[in-house]
PDB file of C-alpha atoms in Angstrom:
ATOM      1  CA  UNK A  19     119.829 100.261 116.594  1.00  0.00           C
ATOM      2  CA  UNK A  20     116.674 100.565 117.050  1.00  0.00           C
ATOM      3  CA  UNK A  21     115.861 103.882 115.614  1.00  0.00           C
ATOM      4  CA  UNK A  22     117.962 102.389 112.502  1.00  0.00           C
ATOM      5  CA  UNK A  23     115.442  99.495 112.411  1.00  0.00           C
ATOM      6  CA  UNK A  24     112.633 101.540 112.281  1.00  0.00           C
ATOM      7  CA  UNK A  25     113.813 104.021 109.511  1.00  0.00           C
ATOM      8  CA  UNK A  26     114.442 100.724 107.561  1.00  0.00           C
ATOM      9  CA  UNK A  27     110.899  99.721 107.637  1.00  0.00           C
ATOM     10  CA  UNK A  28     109.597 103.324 106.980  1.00  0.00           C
ATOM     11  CA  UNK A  29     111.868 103.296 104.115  1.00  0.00           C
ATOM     12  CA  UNK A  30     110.653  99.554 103.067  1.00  0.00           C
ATOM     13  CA  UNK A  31     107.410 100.984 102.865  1.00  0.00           C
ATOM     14  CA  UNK A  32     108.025 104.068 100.858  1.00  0.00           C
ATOM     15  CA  UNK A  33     109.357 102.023  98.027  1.00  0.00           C
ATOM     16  CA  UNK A  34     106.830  99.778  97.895  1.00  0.00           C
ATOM     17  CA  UNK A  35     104.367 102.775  97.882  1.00  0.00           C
ATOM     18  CA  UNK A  36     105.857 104.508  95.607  1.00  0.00           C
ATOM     19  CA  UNK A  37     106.165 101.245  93.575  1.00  0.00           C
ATOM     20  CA  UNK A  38     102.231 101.107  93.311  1.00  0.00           C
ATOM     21  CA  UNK A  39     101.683 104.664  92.677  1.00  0.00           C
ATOM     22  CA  UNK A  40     103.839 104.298  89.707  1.00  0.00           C
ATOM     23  CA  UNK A  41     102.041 101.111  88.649  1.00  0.00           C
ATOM     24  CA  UNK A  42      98.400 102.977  88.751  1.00  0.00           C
ATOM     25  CA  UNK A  43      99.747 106.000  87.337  1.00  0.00           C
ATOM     26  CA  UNK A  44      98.886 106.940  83.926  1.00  0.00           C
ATOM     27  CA  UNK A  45     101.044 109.846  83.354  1.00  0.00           C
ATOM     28  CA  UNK A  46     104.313 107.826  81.349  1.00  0.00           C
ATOM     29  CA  UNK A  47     105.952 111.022  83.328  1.00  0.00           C
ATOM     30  CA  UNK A  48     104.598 110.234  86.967  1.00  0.00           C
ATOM     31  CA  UNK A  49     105.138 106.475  86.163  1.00  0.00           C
ATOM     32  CA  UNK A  50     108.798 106.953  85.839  1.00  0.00           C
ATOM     33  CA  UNK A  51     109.681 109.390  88.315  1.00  0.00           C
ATOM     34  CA  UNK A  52     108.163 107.099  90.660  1.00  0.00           C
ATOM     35  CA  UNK A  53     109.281 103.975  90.081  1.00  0.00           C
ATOM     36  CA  UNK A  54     112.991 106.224  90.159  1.00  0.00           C
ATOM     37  CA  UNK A  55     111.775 106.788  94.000  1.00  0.00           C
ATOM     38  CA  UNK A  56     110.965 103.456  94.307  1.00  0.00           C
ATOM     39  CA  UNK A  57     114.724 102.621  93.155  1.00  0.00           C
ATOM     40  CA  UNK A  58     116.084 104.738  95.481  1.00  0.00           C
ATOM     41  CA  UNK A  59     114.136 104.449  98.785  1.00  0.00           C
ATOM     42  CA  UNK A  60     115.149 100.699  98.340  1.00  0.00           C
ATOM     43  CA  UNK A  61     118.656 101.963  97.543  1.00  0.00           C
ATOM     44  CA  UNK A  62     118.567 103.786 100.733  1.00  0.00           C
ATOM     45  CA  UNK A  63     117.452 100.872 102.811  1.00  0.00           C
ATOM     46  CA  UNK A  64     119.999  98.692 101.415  1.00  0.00           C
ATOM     47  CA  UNK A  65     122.443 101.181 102.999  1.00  0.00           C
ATOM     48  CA  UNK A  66     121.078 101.247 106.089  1.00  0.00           C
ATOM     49  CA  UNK A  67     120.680  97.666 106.557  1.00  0.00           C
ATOM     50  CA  UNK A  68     123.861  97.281 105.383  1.00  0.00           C
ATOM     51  CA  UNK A  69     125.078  99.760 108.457  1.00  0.00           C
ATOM     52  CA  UNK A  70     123.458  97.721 110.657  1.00  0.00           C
ATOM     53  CA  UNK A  71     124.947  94.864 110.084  1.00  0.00           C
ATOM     54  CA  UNK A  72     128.557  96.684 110.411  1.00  0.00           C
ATOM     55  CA  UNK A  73     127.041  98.108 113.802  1.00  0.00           C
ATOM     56  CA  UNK A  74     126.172  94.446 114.981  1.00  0.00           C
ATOM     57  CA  UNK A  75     129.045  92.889 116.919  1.00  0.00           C
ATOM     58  CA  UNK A  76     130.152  89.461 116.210  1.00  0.00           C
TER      59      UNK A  76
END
């Protein structure tokens, strides 16, 4: 669980990252692609925190 917690974060990070670099960018190109990255690494960590909650008991 806790390697899954710690891939969250990492992912977390990414997207907000790659959020800024799109906001700075001024290639119209660079600033979609990365706000599409941005999308998706926080697509990504919705799926793996929603994993970890089906992994939790209760």
């Amino acid at each position: 669980m806790k390697d899954m917690q710690t891939h969250l974060e990492k992912l977390r990070v990414e997207a907000e990252e790659c959020e800024l670099i799109s906001k700075l960018a001024t290639n119209q190109t660079k600033k979609e692609l990365f706000a599409k990255l941005a999308a998706h690494h926080r697509a990504l960590a919705a799926e793996v925190e929603k994993a970890m909650g089906e992994s939790r008991p209760g």
